[in-house]
Tab-separated table of C-alpha atoms in Angstrom:
chain	number	residue	atom	x	y	z
L	1	UNK	CA	86.088	90.280	99.147
L	2	UNK	CA	84.839	87.489	101.351
L	3	UNK	CA	87.077	85.812	103.898
L	4	UNK	CA	89.415	83.121	102.626
L	5	UNK	CA	88.813	79.722	104.190
L	6	UNK	CA	92.132	78.117	105.144
L	7	UNK	CA	91.032	75.140	107.199
L	8	UNK	CA	91.232	71.769	105.509
L	9	UNK	CA	87.940	70.276	104.541
L	10	UNK	CA	88.603	66.870	106.109
L	11	UNK	CA	88.990	66.168	109.804
L	12	UNK	CA	92.676	66.026	110.716
L	13	UNK	CA	94.461	64.257	113.549
L	14	UNK	CA	94.889	66.301	116.705
L	15	UNK	CA	98.621	66.694	116.109
L	16	UNK	CA	98.206	67.958	112.538
L	17	UNK	CA	98.748	71.645	111.826
L	18	UNK	CA	97.023	73.492	109.020
L	19	UNK	CA	98.139	76.671	107.337
L	20	UNK	CA	95.438	78.508	109.300
L	21	UNK	CA	97.002	77.262	112.554
L	22	UNK	CA	100.412	78.506	111.461
L	23	UNK	CA	99.102	81.935	110.491
L	24	UNK	CA	97.250	82.243	113.779
L	25	UNK	CA	100.491	81.469	115.580
L	26	UNK	CA	102.364	84.049	113.514
L	27	UNK	CA	99.729	86.681	114.279
L	28	UNK	CA	99.579	85.946	118.020
L	29	UNK	CA	103.319	85.733	118.685
L	30	UNK	CA	104.766	88.347	116.357
L	31	UNK	CA	107.069	90.732	118.158
L	32	UNK	CA	106.998	92.954	115.062
L	33	UNK	CA	103.237	93.405	115.373
L	34	UNK	CA	103.552	94.167	119.075
L	35	UNK	CA	106.265	96.712	118.343
L	36	UNK	CA	104.138	98.540	115.783
L	37	UNK	CA	101.077	98.468	118.022
L	38	UNK	CA	103.185	100.382	120.545
L	39	UNK	CA	104.120	102.823	117.770
L	40	UNK	CA	100.393	103.337	117.136
L	41	UNK	CA	99.682	103.948	120.822
L	42	UNK	CA	102.449	106.557	120.854
L	43	UNK	CA	100.809	108.265	117.851
L	44	UNK	CA	97.477	108.213	119.709
L	45	UNK	CA	99.134	110.121	122.543
L	46	UNK	CA	100.155	112.858	120.087
L	47	UNK	CA	96.446	113.619	119.661
L	48	UNK	CA	96.000	113.816	123.438
L	49	UNK	CA	98.960	116.177	123.729
L	50	UNK	CA	97.610	118.403	120.949
L	51	UNK	CA	94.233	118.529	122.699
L	52	UNK	CA	95.964	119.428	125.967
L	53	UNK	CA	97.563	122.472	124.315
L	54	UNK	CA	94.077	124.046	123.992
L	55	UNK	CA	93.414	123.816	127.716
L	56	UNK	CA	94.536	126.071	130.564
L	57	UNK	CA	97.989	125.404	131.961
L	58	UNK	CA	98.197	125.673	135.757
L	59	UNK	CA	101.444	125.334	137.645
L	60	UNK	CA	102.852	126.268	141.020
L	61	UNK	CA	106.157	127.564	142.258
L	62	UNK	CA	107.685	128.162	145.633
L	63	UNK	CA	110.977	129.229	147.107
L	64	UNK	CA	112.718	129.904	150.386
L	65	UNK	CA	115.395	132.624	150.269
L	66	UNK	CA	118.007	133.904	152.729
L	67	UNK	CA	119.298	137.419	152.112
L	68	UNK	CA	122.453	138.278	153.984
L	69	UNK	CA	125.109	140.983	153.991
L	70	UNK	CA	127.155	143.423	156.086
L	71	UNK	CA	126.647	147.129	156.672
L	72	UNK	CA	129.456	149.499	157.755
L	73	UNK	CA	128.662	152.068	160.440
L	74	UNK	CA	129.460	155.638	159.457
L	75	UNK	CA	130.332	156.455	163.081
L	76	UNK	CA	132.471	153.504	164.166
L	77	UNK	CA	133.522	152.194	160.810
L	78	UNK	CA	132.658	148.654	161.902
L	79	UNK	CA	130.681	146.146	159.782
L	80	UNK	CA	127.471	144.683	161.167
L	81	UNK	CA	126.069	141.498	159.657
L	82	UNK	CA	122.377	140.948	158.928
L	83	UNK	CA	120.254	138.162	157.419
L	84	UNK	CA	116.589	137.799	156.530
L	85	UNK	CA	114.668	134.669	155.574
L	86	UNK	CA	111.664	134.851	153.265
L	87	UNK	CA	109.376	132.266	151.683
L	88	UNK	CA	106.902	132.509	148.837
L	89	UNK	CA	104.469	130.217	147.096
L	90	UNK	CA	102.223	130.938	144.176
L	91	UNK	CA	99.985	129.636	141.398
L	92	UNK	CA	100.405	130.487	137.723
L	93	UNK	CA	97.700	129.944	135.120
L	94	UNK	CA	97.707	130.651	131.406
L	95	UNK	CA	95.360	130.040	128.519
L	96	UNK	CA	96.024	130.657	124.842
L	97	UNK	CA	93.120	132.652	123.435
L	98	UNK	CA	94.346	132.990	119.865
L	99	UNK	CA	97.306	131.504	118.040
L	100	UNK	CA	96.200	131.669	114.432
L	101	UNK	CA	94.666	128.199	114.687
L	102	UNK	CA	98.017	126.426	115.136
L	103	UNK	CA	96.887	124.288	118.079
L	104	UNK	CA	93.683	123.111	116.418
L	105	UNK	CA	95.573	122.394	113.220
L	106	UNK	CA	98.045	120.350	115.262
L	107	UNK	CA	95.148	118.199	116.469
L	108	UNK	CA	94.059	117.563	112.866
L	109	UNK	CA	97.622	116.734	111.844
L	110	UNK	CA	97.987	114.318	114.780
L	111	UNK	CA	94.740	112.575	113.808
L	112	UNK	CA	95.980	112.114	110.239
L	113	UNK	CA	99.223	110.696	111.621
L	114	UNK	CA	97.216	108.206	113.705
L	115	UNK	CA	95.277	107.033	110.649
L	116	UNK	CA	98.514	106.703	108.674
L	117	UNK	CA	100.083	104.668	111.484
L	118	UNK	CA	97.050	102.371	111.607
L	119	UNK	CA	97.506	101.604	107.918
L	120	UNK	CA	101.191	101.026	108.566
L	121	UNK	CA	100.199	98.457	111.181
L	122	UNK	CA	98.078	96.655	108.565
L	123	UNK	CA	101.116	96.559	106.257
L	124	UNK	CA	103.187	94.992	109.015
L	125	UNK	CA	100.421	92.447	109.601
L	126	UNK	CA	100.568	91.513	105.922
L	127	UNK	CA	104.347	91.056	106.131
L	128	UNK	CA	103.987	88.804	109.170
L	129	UNK	CA	101.317	86.619	107.567
L	130	UNK	CA	103.113	86.301	104.220
L	131	UNK	CA	106.226	85.211	106.080
L	132	UNK	CA	104.071	82.658	107.892
L	133	UNK	CA	102.723	81.296	104.598
L	134	UNK	CA	106.225	81.028	103.186
L	135	UNK	CA	107.581	79.348	106.331
L	136	UNK	CA	104.757	76.788	106.352
L	137	UNK	CA	105.120	75.888	102.691
L	138	UNK	CA	108.919	75.778	102.817
L	139	UNK	CA	108.720	73.222	105.631
L	140	UNK	CA	106.324	71.214	103.473
L	141	UNK	CA	108.789	71.460	100.570
L	142	UNK	CA	111.700	70.409	102.775
L	143	UNK	CA	109.811	67.479	104.352
L	144	UNK	CA	108.627	66.089	101.025
L	145	UNK	CA	112.029	66.596	99.434
L	146	UNK	CA	113.673	64.780	102.323
L	147	UNK	CA	111.226	61.879	101.962
L	148	UNK	CA	111.980	61.789	98.253
L	149	UNK	CA	115.745	61.755	98.880
L	150	UNK	CA	115.413	58.998	101.458
L	151	UNK	CA	113.394	56.899	99.035
L	152	UNK	CA	115.949	57.628	96.306
L	153	UNK	CA	118.790	56.324	98.471
L	154	UNK	CA	116.757	53.197	99.201
L	155	UNK	CA	115.926	52.581	95.529
L	156	UNK	CA	119.482	53.135	94.312
L	157	UNK	CA	120.739	50.900	97.115
L	158	UNK	CA	118.463	48.165	95.817
L	159	UNK	CA	119.697	48.801	92.288
L	160	UNK	CA	123.280	48.541	93.495
L	161	UNK	CA	122.627	45.224	95.215
L	162	UNK	CA	120.880	43.936	92.084
L	163	UNK	CA	123.813	45.051	89.937
L	164	UNK	CA	126.274	43.337	92.267
L	165	UNK	CA	124.224	40.112	92.126
L	166	UNK	CA	124.088	40.224	88.338
L	167	UNK	CA	127.813	41.002	88.198
L	168	UNK	CA	128.513	37.891	90.243
L	169	UNK	CA	126.769	35.751	87.647
L	170	UNK	CA	128.333	37.637	84.746
L	171	UNK	CA	125.185	39.364	83.456
L	172	UNK	CA	126.671	42.881	83.800
L	173	UNK	CA	130.106	44.399	83.920
L	174	UNK	CA	132.003	46.116	86.690
L	175	UNK	CA	131.118	49.410	85.007
L	176	UNK	CA	127.446	48.893	85.826
L	177	UNK	CA	128.288	48.325	89.493
L	178	UNK	CA	130.524	51.408	89.599
L	179	UNK	CA	127.761	53.530	88.034
L	180	UNK	CA	125.319	52.402	90.707
L	181	UNK	CA	127.889	53.129	93.444
L	182	UNK	CA	128.460	56.625	92.069
L	183	UNK	CA	124.727	57.319	91.922
L	184	UNK	CA	124.303	56.076	95.500
L	185	UNK	CA	127.068	58.377	96.736
L	186	UNK	CA	125.455	61.330	94.963
L	187	UNK	CA	122.047	60.403	96.390
L	188	UNK	CA	123.474	60.306	99.917
L	189	UNK	CA	125.001	63.732	99.393
L	190	UNK	CA	121.649	65.125	98.257
L	191	UNK	CA	120.006	63.468	101.262
L	192	UNK	CA	122.366	65.290	103.596
L	193	UNK	CA	121.562	68.569	101.827
L	194	UNK	CA	117.832	67.871	102.198
L	195	UNK	CA	118.276	67.248	105.918
L	196	UNK	CA	120.078	70.570	106.249
L	197	UNK	CA	117.369	72.385	104.287
L	198	UNK	CA	114.706	70.928	106.573
L	199	UNK	CA	116.601	72.041	109.677
L	200	UNK	CA	116.778	75.594	108.298
L	201	UNK	CA	113.098	75.563	107.299
L	202	UNK	CA	112.107	74.434	110.797
L	203	UNK	CA	114.052	77.293	112.383
L	204	UNK	CA	112.448	79.818	110.036
L	205	UNK	CA	109.069	78.359	110.972
L	206	UNK	CA	109.856	78.804	114.666
L	207	UNK	CA	110.968	82.398	114.089
L	208	UNK	CA	107.858	83.341	112.107
L	209	UNK	CA	105.180	81.216	113.809
L	210	UNK	CA	106.538	81.059	117.342
L	211	UNK	CA	107.001	77.294	117.652
L	212	UNK	CA	108.588	74.375	115.857
L	213	UNK	CA	106.379	72.723	113.233
L	214	UNK	CA	104.471	69.555	113.940
L	215	UNK	CA	102.862	67.420	111.268
L	216	UNK	CA	101.920	69.985	108.635
L	217	UNK	CA	98.952	69.394	106.362
L	218	UNK	CA	99.092	70.962	102.912
L	219	UNK	CA	96.235	73.373	102.138
L	220	UNK	CA	93.361	71.609	100.445
L	221	UNK	CA	92.703	74.594	98.189
L	222	UNK	CA	94.091	77.946	97.185
L	223	UNK	CA	92.629	81.231	98.447
L	224	UNK	CA	89.962	82.917	96.383
L	225	UNK	CA	91.312	85.764	94.291
L	226	UNK	CA	89.825	87.911	91.508
L	227	UNK	CA	89.647	86.296	88.104
L	228	UNK	CA	91.803	88.930	86.417
L	229	UNK	CA	94.731	91.106	87.331
L	230	UNK	CA	92.786	94.238	86.392
L	231	UNK	CA	90.138	93.469	88.999
L	232	UNK	CA	92.835	92.912	91.597
L	233	UNK	CA	94.550	96.176	90.642
L	234	UNK	CA	91.332	98.115	91.195
L	235	UNK	CA	90.955	96.583	94.664
L	236	UNK	CA	94.583	97.335	95.502
L	237	UNK	CA	94.302	100.990	94.469
L	238	UNK	CA	91.279	101.400	96.745
L	239	UNK	CA	92.293	99.356	99.758
L	240	UNK	CA	96.035	98.753	99.898
L	241	UNK	CA	97.296	99.897	103.320
L	242	UNK	CA	100.455	101.440	101.874
L	243	UNK	CA	98.395	103.745	99.653
L	244	UNK	CA	96.015	104.642	102.483
L	245	UNK	CA	98.963	105.362	104.756
L	246	UNK	CA	100.552	107.795	102.320
L	247	UNK	CA	97.196	109.440	101.597
L	248	UNK	CA	96.932	110.354	105.275
L	249	UNK	CA	100.547	111.487	105.263
L	250	UNK	CA	99.735	113.828	102.381
L	251	UNK	CA	96.786	115.209	104.353
L	252	UNK	CA	99.033	115.735	107.391
L	253	UNK	CA	101.590	117.504	105.202
L	254	UNK	CA	98.909	119.836	103.851
L	255	UNK	CA	97.972	120.707	107.423
L	256	UNK	CA	101.656	121.232	108.168
L	257	UNK	CA	101.710	124.051	105.608
L	258	UNK	CA	98.788	125.729	107.371
L	259	UNK	CA	100.571	125.336	110.715
L	260	UNK	CA	103.716	126.947	109.277
L	261	UNK	CA	101.615	129.864	108.049
L	262	UNK	CA	99.869	130.243	111.418
L	263	UNK	CA	103.226	130.584	113.158
L	264	UNK	CA	103.524	134.006	111.504
L	265	UNK	CA	100.342	135.230	113.242
L	266	UNK	CA	100.236	136.941	116.638
L	267	UNK	CA	99.445	135.032	119.814
L	268	UNK	CA	97.017	136.223	122.480
L	269	UNK	CA	97.041	134.557	125.879
L	270	UNK	CA	95.400	135.117	129.236
L	271	UNK	CA	97.685	134.822	132.284
L	272	UNK	CA	97.023	134.999	135.977
L	273	UNK	CA	99.100	134.579	139.104
L	274	UNK	CA	98.323	134.374	142.807
L	275	UNK	CA	100.956	134.162	145.520
L	276	UNK	CA	101.825	134.558	149.176
L	277	UNK	CA	105.076	135.935	150.621
L	278	UNK	CA	106.194	135.561	154.239
L	279	UNK	CA	109.232	136.854	156.160
L	280	UNK	CA	110.521	134.648	158.987
L	281	UNK	CA	112.238	137.574	160.749
L	282	UNK	CA	109.119	139.683	161.150
L	283	UNK	CA	105.414	139.380	161.009
L	284	UNK	CA	105.396	141.009	157.624
L	285	UNK	CA	103.743	139.142	154.766
L	286	UNK	CA	101.731	139.746	151.655
L	287	UNK	CA	99.434	137.995	149.261
L	288	UNK	CA	97.860	138.903	145.969
L	289	UNK	CA	97.818	138.203	142.295
L	290	UNK	CA	97.707	139.516	138.783
L	291	UNK	CA	95.529	139.000	135.732
L	292	UNK	CA	96.492	140.132	132.300
L	293	UNK	CA	96.278	139.566	128.580
L	294	UNK	CA	99.535	139.102	126.734
L	295	UNK	CA	100.004	139.754	123.046
L	296	UNK	CA	103.066	138.667	121.120
L	297	UNK	CA	104.042	138.080	117.551
L	298	UNK	CA	107.046	137.708	115.310
L	299	UNK	CA	108.634	140.691	113.609
L	300	UNK	CA	111.953	139.391	112.392
L	301	UNK	CA	113.490	135.983	113.069
L	302	UNK	CA	116.240	135.867	110.508
L	303	UNK	CA	114.093	134.154	107.853
L	304	UNK	CA	113.424	131.110	110.027
L	305	UNK	CA	109.636	131.174	109.720
L	306	UNK	CA	109.766	131.555	105.950
L	307	UNK	CA	112.179	128.641	105.769
L	308	UNK	CA	109.840	126.484	107.871
L	309	UNK	CA	106.980	127.298	105.497
L	310	UNK	CA	109.040	126.417	102.423
L	311	UNK	CA	110.110	123.218	104.135
L	312	UNK	CA	106.450	122.320	104.792
L	313	UNK	CA	105.685	122.781	101.082
L	314	UNK	CA	108.641	120.550	100.170
L	315	UNK	CA	107.460	117.855	102.610
L	316	UNK	CA	103.984	118.001	101.070
L	317	UNK	CA	105.437	117.610	97.585
L	318	UNK	CA	107.556	114.702	98.774
L	319	UNK	CA	104.563	112.778	100.145
L	320	UNK	CA	102.573	113.537	97.012
L	321	UNK	CA	105.402	112.086	94.951
L	322	UNK	CA	105.470	108.999	97.160
L	323	UNK	CA	101.721	108.555	96.653
L	324	UNK	CA	102.078	108.871	92.887
L	325	UNK	CA	104.859	106.302	92.915
L	326	UNK	CA	102.743	103.871	94.935
L	327	UNK	CA	99.834	104.187	92.521
L	328	UNK	CA	102.225	102.926	89.836
L	329	UNK	CA	104.268	100.348	91.752
L	330	UNK	CA	101.388	98.565	93.516
L	331	UNK	CA	99.457	97.736	90.303
L	332	UNK	CA	102.761	96.549	88.850
L	333	UNK	CA	103.276	94.297	91.873
L	334	UNK	CA	99.759	92.898	91.419
L	335	UNK	CA	100.420	92.167	87.749
L	336	UNK	CA	103.745	90.509	88.579
L	337	UNK	CA	102.090	88.392	91.280
L	338	UNK	CA	99.437	87.217	88.815
L	339	UNK	CA	102.119	86.399	86.264
L	340	UNK	CA	104.052	84.368	88.850
L	341	UNK	CA	100.859	82.551	89.813
L	342	UNK	CA	100.097	81.652	86.203
L	343	UNK	CA	103.653	80.393	85.731
L	344	UNK	CA	103.402	78.312	88.912
L	345	UNK	CA	100.053	76.864	87.831
L	346	UNK	CA	101.446	75.940	84.430
L	347	UNK	CA	104.537	74.437	86.051
L	348	UNK	CA	102.387	72.342	88.363
L	349	UNK	CA	100.259	71.019	85.499
L	350	UNK	CA	103.386	70.210	83.485
L	351	UNK	CA	105.068	68.541	86.466
L	352	UNK	CA	102.036	66.290	87.003
L	353	UNK	CA	102.309	65.104	83.417
L	354	UNK	CA	106.089	64.803	83.763
L	355	UNK	CA	105.762	62.587	86.842
L	356	UNK	CA	103.178	60.392	85.107
L	357	UNK	CA	105.351	59.889	82.031
L	358	UNK	CA	108.586	59.437	84.019
L	359	UNK	CA	106.916	56.819	86.231
L	360	UNK	CA	105.855	54.805	83.202
L	361	UNK	CA	109.329	55.132	81.704
L	362	UNK	CA	111.067	54.066	84.894
L	363	UNK	CA	108.894	51.006	85.409
L	364	UNK	CA	109.312	49.972	81.794
L	365	UNK	CA	113.098	50.444	81.859
L	366	UNK	CA	113.403	48.409	85.034
L	367	UNK	CA	111.329	45.556	83.569
L	368	UNK	CA	113.402	45.615	80.379
L	369	UNK	CA	116.605	45.516	82.453
L	370	UNK	CA	115.473	42.290	84.123
L	371	UNK	CA	115.177	40.809	80.652
L	372	UNK	CA	118.635	42.034	79.671
L	373	UNK	CA	117.382	44.622	77.207
L	374	UNK	CA	118.527	47.562	79.366
L	375	UNK	CA	121.675	48.242	81.352
L	376	UNK	CA	121.916	49.274	84.989
L	377	UNK	CA	122.893	52.743	83.811
L	378	UNK	CA	119.648	52.961	81.830
L	379	UNK	CA	117.682	52.100	84.955
L	380	UNK	CA	119.573	54.665	87.012
L	381	UNK	CA	118.992	57.333	84.384
L	382	UNK	CA	115.262	56.580	84.315
L	383	UNK	CA	115.131	56.621	88.107
L	384	UNK	CA	116.921	59.988	88.161
L	385	UNK	CA	114.451	61.435	85.662
L	386	UNK	CA	111.561	60.276	87.834
L	387	UNK	CA	113.233	61.777	90.897
L	388	UNK	CA	113.740	65.087	89.132
L	389	UNK	CA	110.106	65.071	87.990
L	390	UNK	CA	108.815	64.444	91.505
L	391	UNK	CA	111.108	67.132	92.918
L	392	UNK	CA	109.793	69.576	90.326
L	393	UNK	CA	106.241	68.622	91.245
L	394	UNK	CA	106.872	69.263	94.950
L	395	UNK	CA	108.329	72.687	94.256
L	396	UNK	CA	105.533	73.547	91.818
L	397	UNK	CA	102.867	72.879	94.458
L	398	UNK	CA	104.704	75.008	97.025
L	399	UNK	CA	105.383	77.816	94.559
L	400	UNK	CA	101.750	77.876	93.439
L	401	UNK	CA	100.472	78.256	97.011
L	402	UNK	CA	102.961	80.986	97.904
L	403	UNK	CA	102.188	82.788	94.635
L	404	UNK	CA	98.442	82.749	95.362
L	405	UNK	CA	98.917	84.296	98.794
L	406	UNK	CA	101.340	86.806	97.330
L	407	UNK	CA	98.504	87.998	95.087
L	408	UNK	CA	96.437	88.688	98.208
L	409	UNK	CA	99.453	90.451	99.714
L	410	UNK	CA	99.861	92.788	96.747
L	411	UNK	CA	96.120	93.547	96.878
L	412	UNK	CA	96.362	94.485	100.562
L	413	UNK	CA	94.072	91.645	101.658
L	414	UNK	CA	96.444	89.287	103.422
L	415	UNK	CA	95.134	90.153	106.885
L	416	UNK	CA	93.673	88.215	109.789
L	417	UNK	CA	90.256	89.660	108.991
L	418	UNK	CA	90.332	88.828	105.275
L	419	UNK	CA	91.639	85.322	105.964
L	420	UNK	CA	89.035	84.799	108.722
L	421	UNK	CA	91.713	83.607	111.135
L	422	UNK	CA	90.569	82.407	114.535
L	423	UNK	CA	92.592	84.946	116.524
L	424	UNK	CA	91.747	87.732	118.978
L	425	UNK	CA	91.530	90.842	116.841
L	426	UNK	CA	93.470	93.938	117.814
L	427	UNK	CA	91.226	97.012	117.833
L	428	UNK	CA	93.382	100.040	116.937
L	429	UNK	CA	90.611	102.446	117.975
L	430	UNK	CA	90.161	101.179	121.544
L	431	UNK	CA	93.231	102.877	122.984
L	432	UNK	CA	92.685	105.981	120.848
L	433	UNK	CA	89.121	106.452	122.090
L	434	UNK	CA	90.364	106.486	125.678
L	435	UNK	CA	93.199	108.988	125.210
L	436	UNK	CA	91.912	111.290	122.461
L	437	UNK	CA	90.337	113.664	124.985
L	438	UNK	CA	93.552	113.762	127.061
L	439	UNK	CA	92.129	112.307	130.332
L	440	UNK	CA	94.060	112.880	133.548
L	441	UNK	CA	92.333	111.237	136.509
L	442	UNK	CA	88.876	110.078	135.579
L	443	UNK	CA	86.846	107.047	134.668
L	444	UNK	CA	88.564	107.140	131.289
L	445	UNK	CA	91.903	107.134	133.063
L	446	UNK	CA	90.884	104.046	135.035
L	447	UNK	CA	89.779	102.304	131.836
L	448	UNK	CA	93.090	103.233	130.251
L	449	UNK	CA	95.046	101.741	133.146
L	450	UNK	CA	92.997	98.553	132.842
L	451	UNK	CA	93.813	98.206	129.154
L	452	UNK	CA	97.506	98.864	129.741
L	453	UNK	CA	97.615	96.199	132.449
L	454	UNK	CA	95.835	93.730	130.176
L	455	UNK	CA	98.509	94.358	127.534
L	456	UNK	CA	101.248	93.941	130.137
L	457	UNK	CA	102.434	97.546	129.823
L	458	UNK	CA	102.139	98.357	133.527
């Protein structure tokens, strides 16, 4: 699917913010994304550690010892004290020659875990961007609703003054004035509620986008989506990050069974030592080493290894079940998102017609009231119907936009790449490529330190 263009087609004032600007802010400032990128880097290190298990292990040890005691003389019966000081230092090296393939299987399992975590990061990115869409549109809803409420208070205030003037000359009764006063009080209450809703929407915008909203410009068009739900379902089943994540988890679980089986095999390792011993109380000293091949293997461990193998099978079955469930729930989510979009589109079309008809009715009722054919209450009722129609229209526009982006979300295509956002892209493979071979001190290690510093991790 091609990238979705979010920028408005017309040139906007410098202070105006588009939906694309908001989503870029959400992507760049999300602490949740940063957290899960760190989770991915930790998974990358699991591969490096698994690779390191195939290499020789070299360590050193040293000690300084004082041996002391007393010896009784057989002739005098007296005790004579003695003490000797010795020091030793040595190197120990070991290399696993055969372990039934457990170490190499661990590398494969770690790689599958990395791929699963990458897909999990894409899912988090989708969550962040959908929240950004919702925050942007809810501010638009709150701003337009507030404007509508303010205008309603003004219009009813004018109606109240007109009713009071007509009451003074005896054209209407006190009931008409009281009705207008009651409507004005209700309108002021709704205005206060609208102000509160805007304050909450602004705070949600700051939490999701990283800053308070400026002058927000409604999207000029909806994102491009497949024509039918069936087409979207097919895309979701192929590309949704949640499905891809669990697929890799199933692969890792399959490898886990093989690892559990390999633990029942013998282990062959090569070991060597070299050391030097020195006595401080004499010139005596020695040096030398050993080289040998060690073989070991389980005979009886109380059923633990068999239990681990059964547990690995159960974990594999669990992830398979999760994958099966996702292949059912994700197409359902796509279908529901399309249904919500169709409802929102129908509601918007109906609200446009409702506003048109209510506007005509309100203007006609107000003109008839000036001629005495309508009461103040009739005018207020017509004005309330127009207000309700406009409020419905505002919500319909917002709901339609959120529903369209929710379709992309359920398809797995609400990402910075699919939306063609102007943001620096995070490359999940860059860190992995530097650590996958388990570098210690090398050019790769220097490159790794540079990347960590650039990310502010050192």
